[in-house]
Tab-separated table of C-alpha atoms in Angstrom:
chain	number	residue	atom	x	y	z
A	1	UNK	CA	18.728	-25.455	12.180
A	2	UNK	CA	18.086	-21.767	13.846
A	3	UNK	CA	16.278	-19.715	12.641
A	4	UNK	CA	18.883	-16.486	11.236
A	5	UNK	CA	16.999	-13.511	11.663
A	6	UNK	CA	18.772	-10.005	10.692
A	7	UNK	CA	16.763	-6.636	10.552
A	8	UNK	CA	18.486	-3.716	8.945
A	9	UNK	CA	16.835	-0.474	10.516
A	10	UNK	CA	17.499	3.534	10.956
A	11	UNK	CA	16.740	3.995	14.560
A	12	UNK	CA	14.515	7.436	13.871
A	13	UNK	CA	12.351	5.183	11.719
A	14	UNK	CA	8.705	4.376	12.548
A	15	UNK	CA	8.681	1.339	9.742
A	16	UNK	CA	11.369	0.491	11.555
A	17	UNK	CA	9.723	0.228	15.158
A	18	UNK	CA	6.969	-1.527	13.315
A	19	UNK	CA	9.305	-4.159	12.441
A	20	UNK	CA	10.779	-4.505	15.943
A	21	UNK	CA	7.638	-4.347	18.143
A	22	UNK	CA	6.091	-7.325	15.753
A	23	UNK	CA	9.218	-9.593	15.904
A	24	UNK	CA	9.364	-8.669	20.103
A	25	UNK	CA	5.181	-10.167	19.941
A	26	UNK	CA	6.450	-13.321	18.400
A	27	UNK	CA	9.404	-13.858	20.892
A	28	UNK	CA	11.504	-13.848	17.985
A	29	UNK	CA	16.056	-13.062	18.325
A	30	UNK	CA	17.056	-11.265	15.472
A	31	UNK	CA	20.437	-9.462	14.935
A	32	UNK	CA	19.516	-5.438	14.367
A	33	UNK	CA	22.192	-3.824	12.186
A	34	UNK	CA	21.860	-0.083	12.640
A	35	UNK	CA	21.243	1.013	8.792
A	36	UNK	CA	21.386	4.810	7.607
A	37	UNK	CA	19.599	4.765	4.209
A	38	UNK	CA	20.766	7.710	2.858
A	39	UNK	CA	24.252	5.766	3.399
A	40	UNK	CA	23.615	2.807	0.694
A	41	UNK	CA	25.918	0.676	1.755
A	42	UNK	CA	26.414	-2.655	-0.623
A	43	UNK	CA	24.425	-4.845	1.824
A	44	UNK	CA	21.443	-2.816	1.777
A	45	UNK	CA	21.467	-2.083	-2.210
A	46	UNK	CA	21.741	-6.315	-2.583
A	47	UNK	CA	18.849	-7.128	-0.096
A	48	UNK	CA	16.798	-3.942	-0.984
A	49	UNK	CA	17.883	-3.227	-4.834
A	50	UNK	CA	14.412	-1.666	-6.222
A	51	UNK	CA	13.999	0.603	-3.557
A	52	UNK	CA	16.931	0.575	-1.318
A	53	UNK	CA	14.957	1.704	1.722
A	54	UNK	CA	15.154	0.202	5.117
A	55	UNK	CA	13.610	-1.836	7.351
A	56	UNK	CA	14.681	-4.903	5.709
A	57	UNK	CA	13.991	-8.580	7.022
A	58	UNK	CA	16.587	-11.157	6.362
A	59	UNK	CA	14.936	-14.594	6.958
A	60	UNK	CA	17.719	-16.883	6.884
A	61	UNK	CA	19.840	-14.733	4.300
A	62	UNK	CA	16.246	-14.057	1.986
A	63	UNK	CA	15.230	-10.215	2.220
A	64	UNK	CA	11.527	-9.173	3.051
A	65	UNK	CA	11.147	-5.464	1.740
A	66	UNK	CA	8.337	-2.648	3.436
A	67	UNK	CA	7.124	-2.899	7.171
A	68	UNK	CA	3.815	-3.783	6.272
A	69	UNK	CA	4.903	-6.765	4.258
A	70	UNK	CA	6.868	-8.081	7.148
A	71	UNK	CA	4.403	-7.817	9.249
A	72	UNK	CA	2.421	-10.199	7.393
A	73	UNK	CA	5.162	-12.133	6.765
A	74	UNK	CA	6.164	-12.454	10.666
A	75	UNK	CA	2.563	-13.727	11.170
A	76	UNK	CA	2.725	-16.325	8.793
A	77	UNK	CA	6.325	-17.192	9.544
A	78	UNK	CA	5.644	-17.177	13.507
A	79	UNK	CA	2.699	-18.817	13.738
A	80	UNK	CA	2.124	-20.184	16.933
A	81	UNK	CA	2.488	-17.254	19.207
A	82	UNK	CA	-0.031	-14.823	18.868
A	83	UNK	CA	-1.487	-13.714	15.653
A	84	UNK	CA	-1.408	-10.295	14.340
A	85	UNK	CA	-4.036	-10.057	11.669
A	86	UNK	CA	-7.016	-11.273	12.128
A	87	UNK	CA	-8.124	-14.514	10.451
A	88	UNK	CA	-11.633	-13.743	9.299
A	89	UNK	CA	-11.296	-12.380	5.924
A	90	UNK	CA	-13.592	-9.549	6.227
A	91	UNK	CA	-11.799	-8.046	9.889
A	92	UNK	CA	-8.240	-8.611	8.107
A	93	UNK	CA	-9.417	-6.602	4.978
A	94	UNK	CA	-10.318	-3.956	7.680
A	95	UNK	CA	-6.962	-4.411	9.153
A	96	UNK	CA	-5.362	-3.673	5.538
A	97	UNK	CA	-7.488	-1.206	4.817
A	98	UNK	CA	-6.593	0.944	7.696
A	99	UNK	CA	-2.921	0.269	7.243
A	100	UNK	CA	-3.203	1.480	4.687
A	101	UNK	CA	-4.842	4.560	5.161
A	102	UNK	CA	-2.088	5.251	7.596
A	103	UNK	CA	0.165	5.092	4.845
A	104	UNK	CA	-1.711	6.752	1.984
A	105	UNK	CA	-2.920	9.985	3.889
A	106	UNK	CA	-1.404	10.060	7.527
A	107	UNK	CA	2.120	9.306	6.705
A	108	UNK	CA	2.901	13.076	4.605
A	109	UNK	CA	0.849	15.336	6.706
A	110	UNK	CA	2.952	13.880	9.194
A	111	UNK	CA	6.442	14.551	8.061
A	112	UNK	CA	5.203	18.312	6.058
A	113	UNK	CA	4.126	19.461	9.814
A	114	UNK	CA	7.845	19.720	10.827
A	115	UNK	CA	9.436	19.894	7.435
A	116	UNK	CA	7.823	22.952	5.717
A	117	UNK	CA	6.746	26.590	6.261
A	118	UNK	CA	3.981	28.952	5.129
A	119	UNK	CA	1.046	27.958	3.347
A	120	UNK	CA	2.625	24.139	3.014
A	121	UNK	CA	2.543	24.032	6.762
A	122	UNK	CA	-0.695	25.498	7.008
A	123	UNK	CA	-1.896	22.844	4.777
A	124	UNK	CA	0.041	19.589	6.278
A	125	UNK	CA	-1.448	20.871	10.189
A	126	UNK	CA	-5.050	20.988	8.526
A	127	UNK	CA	-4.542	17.661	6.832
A	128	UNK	CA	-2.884	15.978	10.258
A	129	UNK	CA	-5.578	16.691	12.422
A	130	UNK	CA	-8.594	15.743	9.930
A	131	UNK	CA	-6.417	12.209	9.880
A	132	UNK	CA	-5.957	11.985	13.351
A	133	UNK	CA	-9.913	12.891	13.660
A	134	UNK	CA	-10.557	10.113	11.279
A	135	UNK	CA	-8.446	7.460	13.451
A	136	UNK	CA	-10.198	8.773	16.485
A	137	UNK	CA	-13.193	8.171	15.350
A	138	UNK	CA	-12.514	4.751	13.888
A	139	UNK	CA	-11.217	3.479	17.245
A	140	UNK	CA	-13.685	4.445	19.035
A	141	UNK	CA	-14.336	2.763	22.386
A	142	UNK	CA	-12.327	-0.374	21.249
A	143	UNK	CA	-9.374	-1.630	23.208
A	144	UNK	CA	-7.419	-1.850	20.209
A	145	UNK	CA	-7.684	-1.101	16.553
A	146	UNK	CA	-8.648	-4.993	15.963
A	147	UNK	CA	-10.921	-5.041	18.865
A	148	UNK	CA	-9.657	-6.903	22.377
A	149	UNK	CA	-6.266	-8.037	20.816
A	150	UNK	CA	-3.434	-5.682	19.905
A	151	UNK	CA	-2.842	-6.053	16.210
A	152	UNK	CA	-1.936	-4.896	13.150
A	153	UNK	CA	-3.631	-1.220	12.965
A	154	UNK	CA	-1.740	-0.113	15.937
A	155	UNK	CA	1.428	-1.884	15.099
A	156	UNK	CA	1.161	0.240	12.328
A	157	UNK	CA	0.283	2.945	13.780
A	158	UNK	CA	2.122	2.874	17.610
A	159	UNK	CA	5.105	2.819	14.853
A	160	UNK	CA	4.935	6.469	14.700
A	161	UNK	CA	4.342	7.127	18.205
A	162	UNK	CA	7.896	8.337	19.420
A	163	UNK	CA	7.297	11.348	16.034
A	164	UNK	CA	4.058	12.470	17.569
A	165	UNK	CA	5.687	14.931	20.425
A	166	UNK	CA	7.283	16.662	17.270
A	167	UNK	CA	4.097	16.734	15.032
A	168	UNK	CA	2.179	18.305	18.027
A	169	UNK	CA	5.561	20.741	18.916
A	170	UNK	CA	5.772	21.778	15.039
A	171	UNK	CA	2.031	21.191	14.380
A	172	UNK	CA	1.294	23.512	17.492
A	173	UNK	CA	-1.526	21.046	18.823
A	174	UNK	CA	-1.870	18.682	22.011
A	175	UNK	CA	-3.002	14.820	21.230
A	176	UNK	CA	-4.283	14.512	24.916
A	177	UNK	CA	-6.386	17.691	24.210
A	178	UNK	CA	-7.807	16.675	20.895
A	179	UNK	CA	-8.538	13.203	21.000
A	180	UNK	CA	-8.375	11.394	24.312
A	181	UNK	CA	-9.679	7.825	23.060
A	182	UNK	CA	-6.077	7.984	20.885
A	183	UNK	CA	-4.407	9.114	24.135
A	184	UNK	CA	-5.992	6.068	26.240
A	185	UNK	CA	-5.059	4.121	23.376
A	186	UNK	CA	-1.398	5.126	23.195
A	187	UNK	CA	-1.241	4.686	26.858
A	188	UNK	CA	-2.671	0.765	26.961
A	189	UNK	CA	-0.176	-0.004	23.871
A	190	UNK	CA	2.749	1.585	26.389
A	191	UNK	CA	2.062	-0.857	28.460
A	192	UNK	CA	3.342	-3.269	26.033
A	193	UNK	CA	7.618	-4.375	26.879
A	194	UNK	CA	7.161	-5.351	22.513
A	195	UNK	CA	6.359	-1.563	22.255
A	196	UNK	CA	8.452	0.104	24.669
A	197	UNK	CA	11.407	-1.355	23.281
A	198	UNK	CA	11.020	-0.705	19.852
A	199	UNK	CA	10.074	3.007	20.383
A	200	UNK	CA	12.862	5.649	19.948
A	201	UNK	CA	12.816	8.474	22.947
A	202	UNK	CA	10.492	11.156	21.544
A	203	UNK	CA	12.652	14.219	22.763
A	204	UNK	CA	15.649	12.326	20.870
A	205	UNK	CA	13.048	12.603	17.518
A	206	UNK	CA	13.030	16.289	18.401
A	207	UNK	CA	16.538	16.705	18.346
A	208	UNK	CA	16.673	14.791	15.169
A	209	UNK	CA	14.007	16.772	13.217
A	210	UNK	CA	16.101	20.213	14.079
A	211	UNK	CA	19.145	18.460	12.561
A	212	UNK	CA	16.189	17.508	9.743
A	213	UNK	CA	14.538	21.051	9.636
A	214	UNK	CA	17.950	22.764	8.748
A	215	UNK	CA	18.560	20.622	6.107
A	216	UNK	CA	15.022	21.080	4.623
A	217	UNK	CA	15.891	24.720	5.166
A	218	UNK	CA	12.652	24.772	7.439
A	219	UNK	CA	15.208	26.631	10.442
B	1	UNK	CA	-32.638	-15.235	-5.559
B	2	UNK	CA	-29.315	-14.865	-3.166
B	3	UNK	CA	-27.669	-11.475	-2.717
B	4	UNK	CA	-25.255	-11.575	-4.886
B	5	UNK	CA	-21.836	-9.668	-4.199
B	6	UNK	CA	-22.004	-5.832	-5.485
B	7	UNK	CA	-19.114	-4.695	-7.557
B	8	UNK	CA	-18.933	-0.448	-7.537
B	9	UNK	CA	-17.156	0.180	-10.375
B	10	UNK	CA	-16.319	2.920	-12.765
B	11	UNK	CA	-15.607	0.864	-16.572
B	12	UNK	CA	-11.895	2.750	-17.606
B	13	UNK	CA	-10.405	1.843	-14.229
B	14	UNK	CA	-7.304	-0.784	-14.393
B	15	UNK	CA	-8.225	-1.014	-10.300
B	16	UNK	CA	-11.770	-1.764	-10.566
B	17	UNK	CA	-10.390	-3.869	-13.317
B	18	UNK	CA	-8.569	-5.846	-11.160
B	19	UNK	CA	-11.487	-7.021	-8.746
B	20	UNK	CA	-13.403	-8.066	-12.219
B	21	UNK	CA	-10.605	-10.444	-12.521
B	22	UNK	CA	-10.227	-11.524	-9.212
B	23	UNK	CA	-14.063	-12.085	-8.872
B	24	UNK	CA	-14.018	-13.889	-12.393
B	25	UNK	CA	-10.891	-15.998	-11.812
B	26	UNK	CA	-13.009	-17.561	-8.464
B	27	UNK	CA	-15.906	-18.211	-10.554
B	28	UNK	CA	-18.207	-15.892	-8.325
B	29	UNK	CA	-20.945	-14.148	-9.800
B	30	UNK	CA	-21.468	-10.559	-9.044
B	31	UNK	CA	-23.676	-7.571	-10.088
B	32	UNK	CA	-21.396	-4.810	-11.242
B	33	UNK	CA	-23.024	-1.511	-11.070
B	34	UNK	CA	-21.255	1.861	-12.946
B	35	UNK	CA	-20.450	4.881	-10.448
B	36	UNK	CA	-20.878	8.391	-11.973
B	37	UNK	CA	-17.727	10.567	-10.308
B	38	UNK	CA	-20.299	13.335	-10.878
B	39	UNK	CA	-23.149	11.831	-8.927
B	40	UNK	CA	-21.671	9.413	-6.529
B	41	UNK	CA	-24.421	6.989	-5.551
B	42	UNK	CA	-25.280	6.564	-1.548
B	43	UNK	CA	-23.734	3.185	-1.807
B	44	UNK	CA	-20.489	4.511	-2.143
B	45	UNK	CA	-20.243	6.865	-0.222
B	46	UNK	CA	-21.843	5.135	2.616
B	47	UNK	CA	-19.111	1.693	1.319
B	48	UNK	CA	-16.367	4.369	1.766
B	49	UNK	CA	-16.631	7.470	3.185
B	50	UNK	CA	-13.066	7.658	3.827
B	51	UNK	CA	-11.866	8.220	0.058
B	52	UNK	CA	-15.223	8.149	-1.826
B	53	UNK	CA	-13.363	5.809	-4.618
B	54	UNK	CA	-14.363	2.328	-6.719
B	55	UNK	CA	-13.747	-0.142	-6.656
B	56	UNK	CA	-15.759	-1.090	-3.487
B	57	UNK	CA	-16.546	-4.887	-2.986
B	58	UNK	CA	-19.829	-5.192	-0.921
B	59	UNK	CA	-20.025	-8.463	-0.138
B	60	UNK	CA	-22.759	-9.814	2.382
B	61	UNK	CA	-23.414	-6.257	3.166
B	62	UNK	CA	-19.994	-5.043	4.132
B	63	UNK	CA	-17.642	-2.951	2.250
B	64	UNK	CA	-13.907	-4.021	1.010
B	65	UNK	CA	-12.283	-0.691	-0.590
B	66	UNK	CA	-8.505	-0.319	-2.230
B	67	UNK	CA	-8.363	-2.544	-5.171
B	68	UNK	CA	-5.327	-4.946	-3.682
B	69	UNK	CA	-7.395	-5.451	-0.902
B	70	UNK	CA	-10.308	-6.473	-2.566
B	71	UNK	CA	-8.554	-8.961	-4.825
B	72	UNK	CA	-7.088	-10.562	-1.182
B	73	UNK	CA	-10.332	-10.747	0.062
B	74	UNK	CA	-11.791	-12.398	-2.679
B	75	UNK	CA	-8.887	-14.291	-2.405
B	76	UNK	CA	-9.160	-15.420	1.255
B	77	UNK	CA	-13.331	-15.348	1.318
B	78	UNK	CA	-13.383	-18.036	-1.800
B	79	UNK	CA	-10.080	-20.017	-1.270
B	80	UNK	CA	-10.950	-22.883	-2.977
B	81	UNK	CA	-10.763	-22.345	-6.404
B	82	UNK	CA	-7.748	-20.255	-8.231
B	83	UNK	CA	-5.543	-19.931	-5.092
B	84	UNK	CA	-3.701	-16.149	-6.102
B	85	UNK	CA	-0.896	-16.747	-3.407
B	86	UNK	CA	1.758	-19.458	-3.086
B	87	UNK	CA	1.471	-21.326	0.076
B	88	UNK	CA	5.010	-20.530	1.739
B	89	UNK	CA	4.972	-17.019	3.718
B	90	UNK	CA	8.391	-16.306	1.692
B	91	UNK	CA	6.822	-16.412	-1.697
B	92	UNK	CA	3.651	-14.361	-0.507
B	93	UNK	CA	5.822	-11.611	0.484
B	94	UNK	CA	7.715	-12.012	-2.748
B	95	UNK	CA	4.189	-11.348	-4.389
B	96	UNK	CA	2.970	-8.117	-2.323
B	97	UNK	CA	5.974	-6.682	-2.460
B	98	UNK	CA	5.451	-6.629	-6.352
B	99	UNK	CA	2.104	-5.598	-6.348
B	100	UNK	CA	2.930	-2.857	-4.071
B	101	UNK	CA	5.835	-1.848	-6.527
B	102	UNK	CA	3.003	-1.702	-9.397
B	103	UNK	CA	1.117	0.477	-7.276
B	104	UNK	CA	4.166	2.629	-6.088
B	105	UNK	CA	5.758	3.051	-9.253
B	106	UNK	CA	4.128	2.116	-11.883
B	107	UNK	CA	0.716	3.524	-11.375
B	108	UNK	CA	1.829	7.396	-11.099
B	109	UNK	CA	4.580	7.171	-14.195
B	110	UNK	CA	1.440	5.954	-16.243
B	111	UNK	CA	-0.751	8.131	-15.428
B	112	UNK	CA	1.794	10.774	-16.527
B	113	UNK	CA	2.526	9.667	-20.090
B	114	UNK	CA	-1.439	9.351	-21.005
B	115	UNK	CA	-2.495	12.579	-18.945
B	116	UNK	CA	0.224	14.738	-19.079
B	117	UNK	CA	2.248	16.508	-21.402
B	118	UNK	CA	5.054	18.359	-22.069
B	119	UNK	CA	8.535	17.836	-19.540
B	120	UNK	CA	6.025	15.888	-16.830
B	121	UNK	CA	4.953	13.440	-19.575
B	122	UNK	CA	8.214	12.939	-20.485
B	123	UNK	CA	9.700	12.662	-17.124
B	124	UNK	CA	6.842	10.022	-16.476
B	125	UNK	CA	7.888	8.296	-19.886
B	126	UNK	CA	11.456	7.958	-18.247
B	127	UNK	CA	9.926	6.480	-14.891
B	128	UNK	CA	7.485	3.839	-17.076
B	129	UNK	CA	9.980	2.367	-18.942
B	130	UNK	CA	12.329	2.125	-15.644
B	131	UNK	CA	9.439	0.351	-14.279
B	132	UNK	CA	8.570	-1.599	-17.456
B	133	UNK	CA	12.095	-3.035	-17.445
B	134	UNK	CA	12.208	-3.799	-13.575
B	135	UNK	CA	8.607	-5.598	-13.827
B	136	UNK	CA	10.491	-7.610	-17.426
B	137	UNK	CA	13.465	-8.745	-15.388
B	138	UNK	CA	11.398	-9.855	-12.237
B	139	UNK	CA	9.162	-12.165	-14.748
B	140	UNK	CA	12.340	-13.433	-16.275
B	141	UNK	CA	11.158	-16.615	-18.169
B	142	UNK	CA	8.285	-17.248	-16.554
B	143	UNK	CA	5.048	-17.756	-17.801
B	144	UNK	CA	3.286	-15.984	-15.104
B	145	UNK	CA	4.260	-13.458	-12.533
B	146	UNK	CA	3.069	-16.052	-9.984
B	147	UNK	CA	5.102	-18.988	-11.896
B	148	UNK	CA	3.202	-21.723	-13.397
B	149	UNK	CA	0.041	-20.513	-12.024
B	150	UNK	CA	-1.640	-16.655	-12.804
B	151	UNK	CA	-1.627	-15.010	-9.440
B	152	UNK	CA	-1.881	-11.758	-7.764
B	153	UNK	CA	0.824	-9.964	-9.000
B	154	UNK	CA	-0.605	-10.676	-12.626
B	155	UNK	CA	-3.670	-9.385	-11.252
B	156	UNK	CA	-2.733	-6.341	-10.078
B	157	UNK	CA	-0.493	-5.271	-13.348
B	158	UNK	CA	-2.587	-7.484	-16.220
B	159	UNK	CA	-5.230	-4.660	-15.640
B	160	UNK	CA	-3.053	-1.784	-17.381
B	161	UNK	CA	-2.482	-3.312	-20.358
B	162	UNK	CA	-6.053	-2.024	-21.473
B	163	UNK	CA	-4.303	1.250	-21.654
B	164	UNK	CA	-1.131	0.209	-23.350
B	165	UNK	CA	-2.187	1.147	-26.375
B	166	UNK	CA	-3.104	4.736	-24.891
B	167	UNK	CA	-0.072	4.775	-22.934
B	168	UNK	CA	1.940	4.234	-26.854
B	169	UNK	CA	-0.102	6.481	-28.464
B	170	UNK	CA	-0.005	9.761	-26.506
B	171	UNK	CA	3.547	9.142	-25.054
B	172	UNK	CA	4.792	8.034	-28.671
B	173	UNK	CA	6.606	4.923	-27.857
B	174	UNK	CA	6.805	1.220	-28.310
B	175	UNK	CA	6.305	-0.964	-25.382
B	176	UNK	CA	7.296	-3.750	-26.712
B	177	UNK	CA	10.199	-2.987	-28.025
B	178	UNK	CA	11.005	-1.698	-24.379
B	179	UNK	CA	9.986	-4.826	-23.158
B	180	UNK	CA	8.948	-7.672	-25.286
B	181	UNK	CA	8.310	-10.607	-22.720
B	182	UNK	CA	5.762	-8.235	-20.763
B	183	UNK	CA	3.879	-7.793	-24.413
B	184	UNK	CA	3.871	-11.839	-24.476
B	185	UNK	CA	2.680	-12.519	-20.646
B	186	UNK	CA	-0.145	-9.698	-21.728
B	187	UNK	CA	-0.999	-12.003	-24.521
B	188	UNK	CA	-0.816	-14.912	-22.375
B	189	UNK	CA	-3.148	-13.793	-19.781
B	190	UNK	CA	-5.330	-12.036	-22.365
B	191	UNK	CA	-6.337	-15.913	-23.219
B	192	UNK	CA	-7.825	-16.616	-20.063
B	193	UNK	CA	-11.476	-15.720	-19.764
B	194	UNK	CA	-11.431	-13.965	-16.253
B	195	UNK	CA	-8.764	-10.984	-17.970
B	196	UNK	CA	-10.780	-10.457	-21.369
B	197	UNK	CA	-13.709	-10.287	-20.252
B	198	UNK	CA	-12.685	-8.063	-17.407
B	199	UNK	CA	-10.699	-5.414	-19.655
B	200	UNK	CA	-12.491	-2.979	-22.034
B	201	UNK	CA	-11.297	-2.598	-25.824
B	202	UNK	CA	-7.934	-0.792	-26.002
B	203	UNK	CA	-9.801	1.435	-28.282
B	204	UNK	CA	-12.334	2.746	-26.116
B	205	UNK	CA	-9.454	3.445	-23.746
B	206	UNK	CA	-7.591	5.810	-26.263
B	207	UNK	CA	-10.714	7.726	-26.784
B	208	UNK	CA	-11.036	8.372	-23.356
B	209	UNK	CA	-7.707	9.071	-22.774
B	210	UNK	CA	-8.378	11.573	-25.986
B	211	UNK	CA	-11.283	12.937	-24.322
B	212	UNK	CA	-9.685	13.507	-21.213
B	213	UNK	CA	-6.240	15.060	-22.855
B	214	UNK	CA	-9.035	17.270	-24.643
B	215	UNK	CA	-10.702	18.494	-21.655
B	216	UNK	CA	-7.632	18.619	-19.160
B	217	UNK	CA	-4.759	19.641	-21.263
């Protein structure tokens, strides 16, 4: 029987693209269903009912909730193409942790640098570039986040790539001027159809964080 | 003697709690040393410079930090004994996407009704028992979280019930009559050995809870 692979998504979302560029690694069709979540429409409050967020993964009608999640879960599922995490237990706890990270501390700096004003904004810019120092740093002269293979860290974190024009228009700083080895980095990933793809056009992100801006009353 | 794997710790915390269990559940001995917030020892901070927090696993000389993660490392570094996953990829999805609600939701609106007061307790007293009632319905008649078998989700939420009694006290409630089955899994996992010997005395909890309110409120 085939496999029935659905992925609701909001096109503007970096979980989203997480979702996509993993499934596009694993060769895998899947039906995308253009989701808007602050439209909860009865399919996404059955397959998403706690948190009624998108991207959700619909593996043969059963839903997989939060990008990281199904990113494990495409690895385990889709096993014989490449393999996202590591399988040494040590390099894939370094793999979470940094995921995480991204998520914890990266993830509101990011949003605040477009979305507020005054001493907020002051505070999110600060906070955006100590984070983006920190994954800098931690990538170092490696290839990739994992090491030779493209992985899970910059799944995760290539997920935000098409929002990073806007945090350095809004956050009034340039990526290629502050941290080249993240520029190379971005640049190698690009390379990647899986990536490309999934990536929403970065001057369309702009356009959408005005529309997001006025309703944050930010313009 | 062999190195044995370093626990960094701080005794009150339901997340260094949690590696305690999942070290104790795979039958690996470990030397569990106390962190001082106020003097944070080089260990740490050279374990995790990134957010300076327990609990931090060292294990062979290298440092696992964020409680879930350490309690899937343990998991995947000892996998013989105690498995904390199912095998199929669905069910282990099922299982962190719990967790990560307990973290998500359930770990701020706690923190609220034992170390707040006032409207913000209240309004975390509102988001607990939301929580409490979500996390009853998912267990349904189960014995365990994980099924038959204790397994990570237990992990990750077994360690709070050190503080329910703190949590009932300052936030003047009863949780189980809120939620009755989750009092009777807590009892249930309170018999194994790896959870009771992991969690302090609900009494030393409420006094530092108390000592905290005292100092912060």
């Amino acid at each position: 029987m085939a496999d029935e692979v659905i992925l609701l998504d909001y096109w503007p979302s970096m979980f989203g693209m997480r979702t996509k560029i993993a499934l596009a690694e694993k060769g895998v069709k899947y039906e995308y269903k253009e989701t808007d979540p602050w439209v909860k429409t009865p399919l996404l409050i059955e397959m998403n009912p706690i948190h009624k967020k998108i991207p959700v993964l619909i593996h043969n009608g059963k839903p997989i909730c939060e990008s990281l999640i199904q990113l494990e879960y495409i690895d385990e599922v889709w096993s014989d193409a490449y393999t996202i995490l590591p399988s040494d237990p040590f390099q894939k706890s370094q793999a979470r942790f940094w995921a995480d990270f991204i998520d914890k501390k990266f993830y509101d700096p990011s949003w605040k640098v477009w979305a507020t004003m005054g001493e907020e904004l002051v505070a999110a810019k600060k906070e955006l570039l100590e984070h983006f120092k920190t994954l800098e740093t931690e990538l170092g002269d490696k290839p990739y986040y994992g090491g030779e293979v493209f992985g899970y860290v910059d799944i995760a974190l290539m997920g935000y790539y098409s929002w990073f024009k806007a945090m350095e228009k809004f956050g009034e700083f340039s990526i290629e001027t502050e941290f080249p080895k993240l520029t190379t980095w971005t640049k190698r990933c690009l390379e990647r159809e899986s990536v490309v793809k999934a990536l929403a056009d970065s001057d369309r992100i702009i356009e959408y964080v005005h529309v997001m801006r006025k309703k944050f009353g930010a313009e | 003697m062999a190195n044995l794997p370093i626990l960094l710790d701080y005794w009150p915390s339901m997340f260094g709690m949690r590696a305690r269990v999942a070290l104790r559940e795979k039958g690996v001995e470990f030397e569990y040393r106390e962190e001082d917030f106020s003097n944070k020892s080089p260990l740490l901070l050279q374990s995790n410079p990134i957010h300076k927090k327990i609990p931090v696993l060292v294990h062979n000389g290298k440092p696992v930090c964020e409680s879930l993660n350490v309690v899937q490392y343990v998991d995947e570094a000892w996998p013989e004994k105690n498995p904390f996953f199912p095998s199929d990829p669905y069910g282990r999805a099922q299982a962190r996407f719990w967790a990560d609600f307990v973290d998500k939701k359930f770990t701020d609106a706690q923190f609220k009704v034992w170390g707040k007061k006032g409207e913000e307790q209240e309004a975390g007293k509102n988001e607990f028992i939301e929580a409490v009632k979500i996390l009853e319905s998912e267990l349904g008649d189960k014995p365990y979280f994980g099924g038959d078998s204790f397994g990570y989700v237990d992990i990750s939420l077994i360690t709070f019930s050190s503080w329910f009694q703190a949590y009932e006290k300052f936030g003047n409630f009863s949780i189980e009559s809120e939620s009755p089955k989750l009092i009777a899994w807590a009892k249930r996992c309170m018999e194994k050995e790896s959870v009771s010997k992991s969690l302090p005395d609900s009494e030393k909890i409420v006094a530092y809870a108390a000592e905290y309110r005292k100092n912060n409120l």
